Short mmCIF file of C-alpha atoms in Angstrom, two decimals:
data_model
loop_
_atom_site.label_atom_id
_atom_site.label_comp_id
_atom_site.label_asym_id
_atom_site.label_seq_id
_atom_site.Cartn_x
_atom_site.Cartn_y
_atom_site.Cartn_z
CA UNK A 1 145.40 -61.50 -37.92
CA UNK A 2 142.83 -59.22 -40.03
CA UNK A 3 144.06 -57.32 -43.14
CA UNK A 4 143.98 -53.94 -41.92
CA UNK A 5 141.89 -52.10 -44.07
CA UNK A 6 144.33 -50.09 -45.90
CA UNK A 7 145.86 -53.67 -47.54
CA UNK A 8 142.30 -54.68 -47.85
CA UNK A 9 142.12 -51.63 -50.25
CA UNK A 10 145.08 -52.80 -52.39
CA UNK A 11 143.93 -56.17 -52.80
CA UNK A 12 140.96 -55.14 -54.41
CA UNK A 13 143.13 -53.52 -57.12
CA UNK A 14 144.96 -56.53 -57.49
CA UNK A 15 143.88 -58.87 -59.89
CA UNK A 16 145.59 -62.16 -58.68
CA UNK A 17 143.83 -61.31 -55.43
CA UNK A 18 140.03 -60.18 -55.89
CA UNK A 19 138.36 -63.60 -54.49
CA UNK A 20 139.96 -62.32 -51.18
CA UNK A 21 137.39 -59.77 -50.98
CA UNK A 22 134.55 -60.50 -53.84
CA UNK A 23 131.36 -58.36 -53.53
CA UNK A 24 128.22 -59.76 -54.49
CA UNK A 25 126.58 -57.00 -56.67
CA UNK A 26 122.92 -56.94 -57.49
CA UNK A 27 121.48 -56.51 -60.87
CA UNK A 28 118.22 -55.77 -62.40
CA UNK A 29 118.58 -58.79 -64.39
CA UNK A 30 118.06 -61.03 -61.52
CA UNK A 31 114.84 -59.51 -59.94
CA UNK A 32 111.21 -61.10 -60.72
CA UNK A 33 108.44 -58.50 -60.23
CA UNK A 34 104.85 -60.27 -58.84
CA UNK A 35 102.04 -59.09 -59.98
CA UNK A 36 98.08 -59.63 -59.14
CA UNK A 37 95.72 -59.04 -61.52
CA UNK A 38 91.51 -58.91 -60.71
CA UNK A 39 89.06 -60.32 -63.59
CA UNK A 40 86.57 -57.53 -64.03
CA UNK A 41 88.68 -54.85 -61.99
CA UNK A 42 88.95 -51.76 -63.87
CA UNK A 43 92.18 -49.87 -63.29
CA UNK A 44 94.31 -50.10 -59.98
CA UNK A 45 92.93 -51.36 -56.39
CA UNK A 46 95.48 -50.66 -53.56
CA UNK A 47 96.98 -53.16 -51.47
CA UNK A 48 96.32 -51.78 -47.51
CA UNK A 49 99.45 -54.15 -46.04
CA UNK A 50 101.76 -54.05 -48.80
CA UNK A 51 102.15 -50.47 -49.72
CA UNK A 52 102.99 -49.66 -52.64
CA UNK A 53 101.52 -52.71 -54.57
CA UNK A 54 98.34 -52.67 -55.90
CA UNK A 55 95.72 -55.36 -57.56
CA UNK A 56 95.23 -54.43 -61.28
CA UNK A 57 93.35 -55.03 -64.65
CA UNK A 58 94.33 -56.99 -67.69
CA UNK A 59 95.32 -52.95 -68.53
CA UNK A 60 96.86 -51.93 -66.00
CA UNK A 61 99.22 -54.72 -65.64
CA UNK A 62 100.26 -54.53 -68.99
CA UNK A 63 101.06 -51.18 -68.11
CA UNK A 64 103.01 -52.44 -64.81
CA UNK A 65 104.79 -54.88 -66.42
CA UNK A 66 105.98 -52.45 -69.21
CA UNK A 67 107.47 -50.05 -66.54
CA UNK A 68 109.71 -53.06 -64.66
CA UNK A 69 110.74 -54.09 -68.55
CA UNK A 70 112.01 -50.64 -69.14
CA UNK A 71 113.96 -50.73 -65.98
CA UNK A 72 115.84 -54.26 -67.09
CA UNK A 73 113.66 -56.09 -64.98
CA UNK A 74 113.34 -59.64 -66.96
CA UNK A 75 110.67 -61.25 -65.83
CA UNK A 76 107.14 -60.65 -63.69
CA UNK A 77 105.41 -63.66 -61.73
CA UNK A 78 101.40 -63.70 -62.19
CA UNK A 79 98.72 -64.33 -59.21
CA UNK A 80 95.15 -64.47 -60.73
CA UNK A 81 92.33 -63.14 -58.49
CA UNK A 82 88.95 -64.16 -60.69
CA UNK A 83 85.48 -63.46 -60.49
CA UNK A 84 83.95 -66.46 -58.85
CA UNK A 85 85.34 -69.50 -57.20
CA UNK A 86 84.21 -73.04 -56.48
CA UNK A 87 85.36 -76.03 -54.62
CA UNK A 88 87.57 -77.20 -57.00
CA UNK A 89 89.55 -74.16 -58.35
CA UNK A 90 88.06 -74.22 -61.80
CA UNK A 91 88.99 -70.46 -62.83
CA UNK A 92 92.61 -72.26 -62.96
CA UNK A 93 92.58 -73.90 -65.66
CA UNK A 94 90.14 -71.75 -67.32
CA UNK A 95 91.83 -70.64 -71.12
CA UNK A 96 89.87 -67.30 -70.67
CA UNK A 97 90.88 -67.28 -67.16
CA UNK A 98 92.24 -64.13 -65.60
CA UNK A 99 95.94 -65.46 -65.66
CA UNK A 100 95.88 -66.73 -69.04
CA UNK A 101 94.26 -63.23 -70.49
CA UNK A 102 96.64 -61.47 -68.75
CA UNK A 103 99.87 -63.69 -69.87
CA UNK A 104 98.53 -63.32 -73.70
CA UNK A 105 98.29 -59.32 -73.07
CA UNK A 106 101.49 -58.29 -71.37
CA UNK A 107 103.76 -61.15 -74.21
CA UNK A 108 102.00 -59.09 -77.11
CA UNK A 109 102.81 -56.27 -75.51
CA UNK A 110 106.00 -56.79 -74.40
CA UNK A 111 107.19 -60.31 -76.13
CA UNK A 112 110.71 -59.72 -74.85
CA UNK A 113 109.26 -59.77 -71.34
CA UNK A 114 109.63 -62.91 -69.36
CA UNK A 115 106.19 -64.21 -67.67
CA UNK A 116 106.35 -66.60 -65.41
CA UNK A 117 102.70 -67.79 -63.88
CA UNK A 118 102.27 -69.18 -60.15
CA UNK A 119 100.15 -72.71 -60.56
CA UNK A 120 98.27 -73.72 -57.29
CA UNK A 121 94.56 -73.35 -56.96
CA UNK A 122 94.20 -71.09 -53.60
CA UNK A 123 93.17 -68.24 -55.33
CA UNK A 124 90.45 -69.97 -57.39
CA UNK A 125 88.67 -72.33 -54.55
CA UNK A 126 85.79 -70.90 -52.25
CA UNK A 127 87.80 -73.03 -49.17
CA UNK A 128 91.04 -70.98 -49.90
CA UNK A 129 93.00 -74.46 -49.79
CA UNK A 130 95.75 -75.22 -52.69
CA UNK A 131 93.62 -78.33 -53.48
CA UNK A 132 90.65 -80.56 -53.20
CA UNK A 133 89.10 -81.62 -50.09
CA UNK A 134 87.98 -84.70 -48.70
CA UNK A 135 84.40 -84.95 -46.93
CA UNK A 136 86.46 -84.12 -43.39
CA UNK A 137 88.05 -81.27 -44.60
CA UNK A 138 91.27 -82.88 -45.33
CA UNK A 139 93.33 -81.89 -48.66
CA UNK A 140 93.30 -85.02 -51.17
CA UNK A 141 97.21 -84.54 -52.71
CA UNK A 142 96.44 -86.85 -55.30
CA UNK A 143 93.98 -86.17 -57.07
CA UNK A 144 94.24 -82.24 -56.70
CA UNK A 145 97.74 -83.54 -59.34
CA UNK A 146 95.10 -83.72 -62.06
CA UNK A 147 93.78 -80.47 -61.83
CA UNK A 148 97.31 -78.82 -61.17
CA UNK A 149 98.47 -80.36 -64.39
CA UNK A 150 95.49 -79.00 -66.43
CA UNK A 151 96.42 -75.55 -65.08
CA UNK A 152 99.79 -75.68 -66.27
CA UNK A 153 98.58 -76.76 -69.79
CA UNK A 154 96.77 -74.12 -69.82
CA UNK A 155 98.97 -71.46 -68.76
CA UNK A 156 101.85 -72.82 -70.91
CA UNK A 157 99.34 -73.11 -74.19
CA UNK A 158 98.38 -68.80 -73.43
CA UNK A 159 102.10 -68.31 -73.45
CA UNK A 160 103.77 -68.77 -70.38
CA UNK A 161 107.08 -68.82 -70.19
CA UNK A 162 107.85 -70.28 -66.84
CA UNK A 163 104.94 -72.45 -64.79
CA UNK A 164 105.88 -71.73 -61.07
CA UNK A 165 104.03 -74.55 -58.63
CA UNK A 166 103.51 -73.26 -55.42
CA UNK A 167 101.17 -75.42 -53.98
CA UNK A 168 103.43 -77.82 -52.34
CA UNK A 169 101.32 -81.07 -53.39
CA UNK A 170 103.60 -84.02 -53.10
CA UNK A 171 104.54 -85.80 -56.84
CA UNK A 172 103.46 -82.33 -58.43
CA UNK A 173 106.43 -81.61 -60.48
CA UNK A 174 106.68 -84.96 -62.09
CA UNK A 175 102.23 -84.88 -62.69
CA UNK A 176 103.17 -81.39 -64.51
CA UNK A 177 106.41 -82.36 -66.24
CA UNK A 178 104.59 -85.66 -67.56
CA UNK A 179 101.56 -83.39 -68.48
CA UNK A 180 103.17 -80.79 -70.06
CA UNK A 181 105.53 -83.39 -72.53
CA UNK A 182 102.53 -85.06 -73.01
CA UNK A 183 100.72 -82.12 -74.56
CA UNK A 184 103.22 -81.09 -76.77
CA UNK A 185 104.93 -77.99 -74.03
CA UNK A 186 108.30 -80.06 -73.04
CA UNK A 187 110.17 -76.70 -73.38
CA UNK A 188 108.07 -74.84 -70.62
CA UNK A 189 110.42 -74.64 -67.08
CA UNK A 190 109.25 -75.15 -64.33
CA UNK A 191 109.91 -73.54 -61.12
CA UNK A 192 109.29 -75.27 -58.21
CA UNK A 193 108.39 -73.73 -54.81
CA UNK A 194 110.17 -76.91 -53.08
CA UNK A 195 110.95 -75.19 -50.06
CA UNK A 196 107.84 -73.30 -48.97
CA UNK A 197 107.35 -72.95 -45.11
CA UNK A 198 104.12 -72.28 -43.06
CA UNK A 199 105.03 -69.23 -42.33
CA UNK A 200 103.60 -66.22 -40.76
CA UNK A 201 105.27 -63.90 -42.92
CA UNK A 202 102.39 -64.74 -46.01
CA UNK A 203 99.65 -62.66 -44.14
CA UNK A 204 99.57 -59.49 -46.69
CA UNK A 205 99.82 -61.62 -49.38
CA UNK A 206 96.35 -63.23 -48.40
CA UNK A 207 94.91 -60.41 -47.94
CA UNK A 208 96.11 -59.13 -52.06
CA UNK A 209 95.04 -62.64 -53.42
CA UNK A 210 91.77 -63.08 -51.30
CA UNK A 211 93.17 -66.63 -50.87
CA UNK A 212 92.95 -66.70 -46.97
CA UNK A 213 91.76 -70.40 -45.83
CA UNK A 214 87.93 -70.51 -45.07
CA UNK A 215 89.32 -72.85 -42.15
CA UNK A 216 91.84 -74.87 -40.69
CA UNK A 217 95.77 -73.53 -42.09
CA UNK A 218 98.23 -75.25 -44.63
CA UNK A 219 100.19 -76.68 -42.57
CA UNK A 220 99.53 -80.03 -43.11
CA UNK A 221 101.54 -79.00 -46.64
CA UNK A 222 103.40 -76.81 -46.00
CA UNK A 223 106.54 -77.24 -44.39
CA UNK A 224 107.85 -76.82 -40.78
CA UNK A 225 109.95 -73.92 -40.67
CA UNK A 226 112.04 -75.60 -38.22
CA UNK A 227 113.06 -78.04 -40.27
CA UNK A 228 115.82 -77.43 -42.43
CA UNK A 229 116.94 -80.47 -43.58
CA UNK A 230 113.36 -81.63 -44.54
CA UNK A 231 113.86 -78.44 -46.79
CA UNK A 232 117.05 -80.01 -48.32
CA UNK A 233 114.84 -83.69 -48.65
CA UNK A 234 111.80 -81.72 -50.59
CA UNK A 235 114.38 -79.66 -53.05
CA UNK A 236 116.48 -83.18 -53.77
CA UNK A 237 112.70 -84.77 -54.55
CA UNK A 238 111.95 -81.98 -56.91
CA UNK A 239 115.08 -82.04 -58.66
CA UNK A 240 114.76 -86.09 -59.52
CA UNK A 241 110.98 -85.59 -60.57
CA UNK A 242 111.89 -82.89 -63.32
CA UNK A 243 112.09 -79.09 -61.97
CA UNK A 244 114.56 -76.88 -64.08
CA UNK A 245 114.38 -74.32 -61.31
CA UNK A 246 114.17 -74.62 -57.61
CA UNK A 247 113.18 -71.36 -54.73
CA UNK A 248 113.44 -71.42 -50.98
CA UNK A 249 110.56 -69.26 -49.65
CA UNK A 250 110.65 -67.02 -47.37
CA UNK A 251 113.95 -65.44 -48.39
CA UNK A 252 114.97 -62.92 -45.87
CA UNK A 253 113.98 -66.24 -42.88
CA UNK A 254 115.30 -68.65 -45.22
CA UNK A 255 119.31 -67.45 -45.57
CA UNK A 256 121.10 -70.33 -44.52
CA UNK A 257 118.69 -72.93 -46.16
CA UNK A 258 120.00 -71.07 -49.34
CA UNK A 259 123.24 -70.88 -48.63
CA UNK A 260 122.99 -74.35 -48.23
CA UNK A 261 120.72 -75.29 -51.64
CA UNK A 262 123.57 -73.14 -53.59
CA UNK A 263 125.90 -75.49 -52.07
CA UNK A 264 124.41 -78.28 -52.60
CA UNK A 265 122.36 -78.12 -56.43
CA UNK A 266 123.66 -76.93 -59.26
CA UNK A 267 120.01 -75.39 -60.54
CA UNK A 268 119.16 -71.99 -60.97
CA UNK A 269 117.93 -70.81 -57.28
CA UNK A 270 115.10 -68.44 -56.35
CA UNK A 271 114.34 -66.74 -53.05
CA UNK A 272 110.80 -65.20 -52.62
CA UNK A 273 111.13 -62.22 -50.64
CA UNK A 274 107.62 -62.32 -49.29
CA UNK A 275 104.85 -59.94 -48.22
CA UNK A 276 105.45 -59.76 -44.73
CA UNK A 277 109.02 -59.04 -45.58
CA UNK A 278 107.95 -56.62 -47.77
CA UNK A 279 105.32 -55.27 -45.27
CA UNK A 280 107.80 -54.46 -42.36
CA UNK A 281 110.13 -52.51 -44.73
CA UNK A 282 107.25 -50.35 -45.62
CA UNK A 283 105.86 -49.97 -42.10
CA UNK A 284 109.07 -49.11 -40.62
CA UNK A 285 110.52 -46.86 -43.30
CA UNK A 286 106.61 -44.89 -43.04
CA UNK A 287 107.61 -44.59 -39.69
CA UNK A 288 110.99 -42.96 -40.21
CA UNK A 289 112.41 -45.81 -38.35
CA UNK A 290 114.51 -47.68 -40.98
CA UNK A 291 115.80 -45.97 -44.18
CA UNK A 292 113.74 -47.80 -47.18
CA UNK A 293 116.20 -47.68 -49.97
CA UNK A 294 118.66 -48.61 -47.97
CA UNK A 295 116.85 -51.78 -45.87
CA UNK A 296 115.58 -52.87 -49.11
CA UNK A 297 119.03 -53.42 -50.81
CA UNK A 298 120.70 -54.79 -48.15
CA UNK A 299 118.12 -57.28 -47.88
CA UNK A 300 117.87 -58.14 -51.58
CA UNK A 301 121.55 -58.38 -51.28
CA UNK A 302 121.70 -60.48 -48.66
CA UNK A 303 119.58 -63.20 -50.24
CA UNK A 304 121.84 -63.02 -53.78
CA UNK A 305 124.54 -63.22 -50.76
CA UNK A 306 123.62 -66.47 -49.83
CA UNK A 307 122.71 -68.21 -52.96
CA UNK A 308 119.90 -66.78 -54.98
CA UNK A 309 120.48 -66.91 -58.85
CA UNK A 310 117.00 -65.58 -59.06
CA UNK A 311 115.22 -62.61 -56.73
CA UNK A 312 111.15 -62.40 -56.64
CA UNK A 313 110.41 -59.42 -55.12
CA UNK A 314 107.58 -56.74 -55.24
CA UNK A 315 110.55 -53.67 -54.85
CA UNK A 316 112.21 -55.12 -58.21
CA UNK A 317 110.94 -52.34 -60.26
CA UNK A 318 112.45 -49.85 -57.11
CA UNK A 319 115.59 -51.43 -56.86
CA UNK A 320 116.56 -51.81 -60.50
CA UNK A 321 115.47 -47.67 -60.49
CA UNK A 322 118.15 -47.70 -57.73
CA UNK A 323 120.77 -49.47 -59.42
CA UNK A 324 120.71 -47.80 -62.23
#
């Protein structure tokens, strides 16, 4: 028979009895902030689907970044968007690349800021792929590990803090892990996208990283959003090669896979609440449809509900403003 809610009242008082009815809480010190930042952009470039977020400069972000540090927002997750591309991603691994500049800016800046950089090589190739081809168009997983590992080197040597790998290459935790003990970085984390779905939730974010395939989709590396225990498999595999952190992407699609990772790994867990997610909060709240504060905590608290240690959204610097 349910507590009626007067008793449920009491028990929260009650010491002894407060698992009964726990409350998870939300914090600014959980929340990742993503930011873009354009080589040769000068000041801010609005996103058109994800309002709100914009494309910046090596200024600007330091600026951005500064703002989510003031509101107890830890950490901000870097996607490059540089000048030119070429088939292989080279702007990557570049050391004056626009990731690297932007990493050594915002930790003199702010050195008490967290930045964690997202490694894959979409954003850098002229096919939009996360990798290097083969003559039928094909991604090669193996030997697009060599140039994923020289990326992280790089990022980690310009100050990262946290490599995130997001290009869902199979073996590419253990390539980086070896690399980066290799060269000297064993202390650098990494966080591993392990379960990243093909999902059609990532369409704004395309658009704000100009990394939309030239053909074809990822699909053929990306996972099967029908598939959750294929999910569980790719986490486990991560683990065993090396990652000190683990995220389930989307997060608002992706609640029970959580729930399920929290049961199951004793890592720190991220959830990626993604563009799309992002988008349709925006486009209903413009509407006067939803209420925007309100749909955006409930859903940020719903993915620390099932699991998440560790929230990377584009409303962090919003929410911790809420919070506080």
């Amino acid at each position: 028979m349910p507590f009626p809610q007067t008793r449920l009242r009491r028990l929260r008082r009650t010491p002894v009895l407060r698992d009964l009815v726990r409350e998870t809480r939300l914090d600014p010190a959980d929340f990742v902030l993503p930011l873009f930042v354009e080589e040769g952009l000068d000041g801010r470039s609005p996103i058109a689907a994800m309002p709100g977020v914009d494309r910046h400069s090596l200024a600007t972000v330091v600026e951005e970044a500064g703002e989510a540090a003031s509101l107890g927002v830890p950490a901000v997750l870097l996607f490059g968007i540089p000048a030119h591309k070429d088939e292989e991603g080279s702007g990557a691994w570049d050391d004056e690349g626009v990731v690297q500049l932007a990493t050594r800016a915002i930790k003199a800046a702010h050195p008490e800021l967290l930045v964690m950089c997202d490694l894959c090589l979409c954003e850098y190739t002229s096919h939009g792929h996360c990798g290097l081809l083969r003559a039928d168009g094909s991604v090669d997983n193996d030997s697009s590990l060599e140039l994923l590992a020289r990326t992280a080197i790089s990022q980690a040597r310009a100050g990262a803090d946290v490599v995130a790998p997001s290009d869902m290459m199979d073996g590419r935790v253990g390539a980086l892990r070896a690399a980066l003990d290799e060269d000297g970085l064993g202390d650098t984390p990494i966080l591993a996208y392990s379960a990243k779905f093909a999902s059609a939730f990532y369409g704004p974010f395309r658009e704000a990283a100009d990394s939309t395939p030239a053909f074809g989709d990822r699909r053929g590396y990306q996972m099967d959003p029908a598939n959750g225990d294929e999910a569980l498999r790719e986490v486990l595999l991560d683990v065993e090669e090396g990652a000190d952190m683990v995220m389930v992407k989307p997060g608002i699609t992706s609640l029970d896979l959580l729930a399920r990772a929290r049961q199951r790994f004793d890592l720190p867990l991220a959830a990626y609440q993604v563009s799309g997610e992002l988008a349709m909060i925006e486009a209903a709240a413009q509407r006067g449809w939803i209420d925007r504060k309100g749909a955006a905590l409930e859903t940020l608290t719903a993915i620390a509900r099932a699991g998440a240690d560790i929230v990377i959204t584009y409303l962090a610097a919003d929410a911790a403003g809420w919070l506080a």
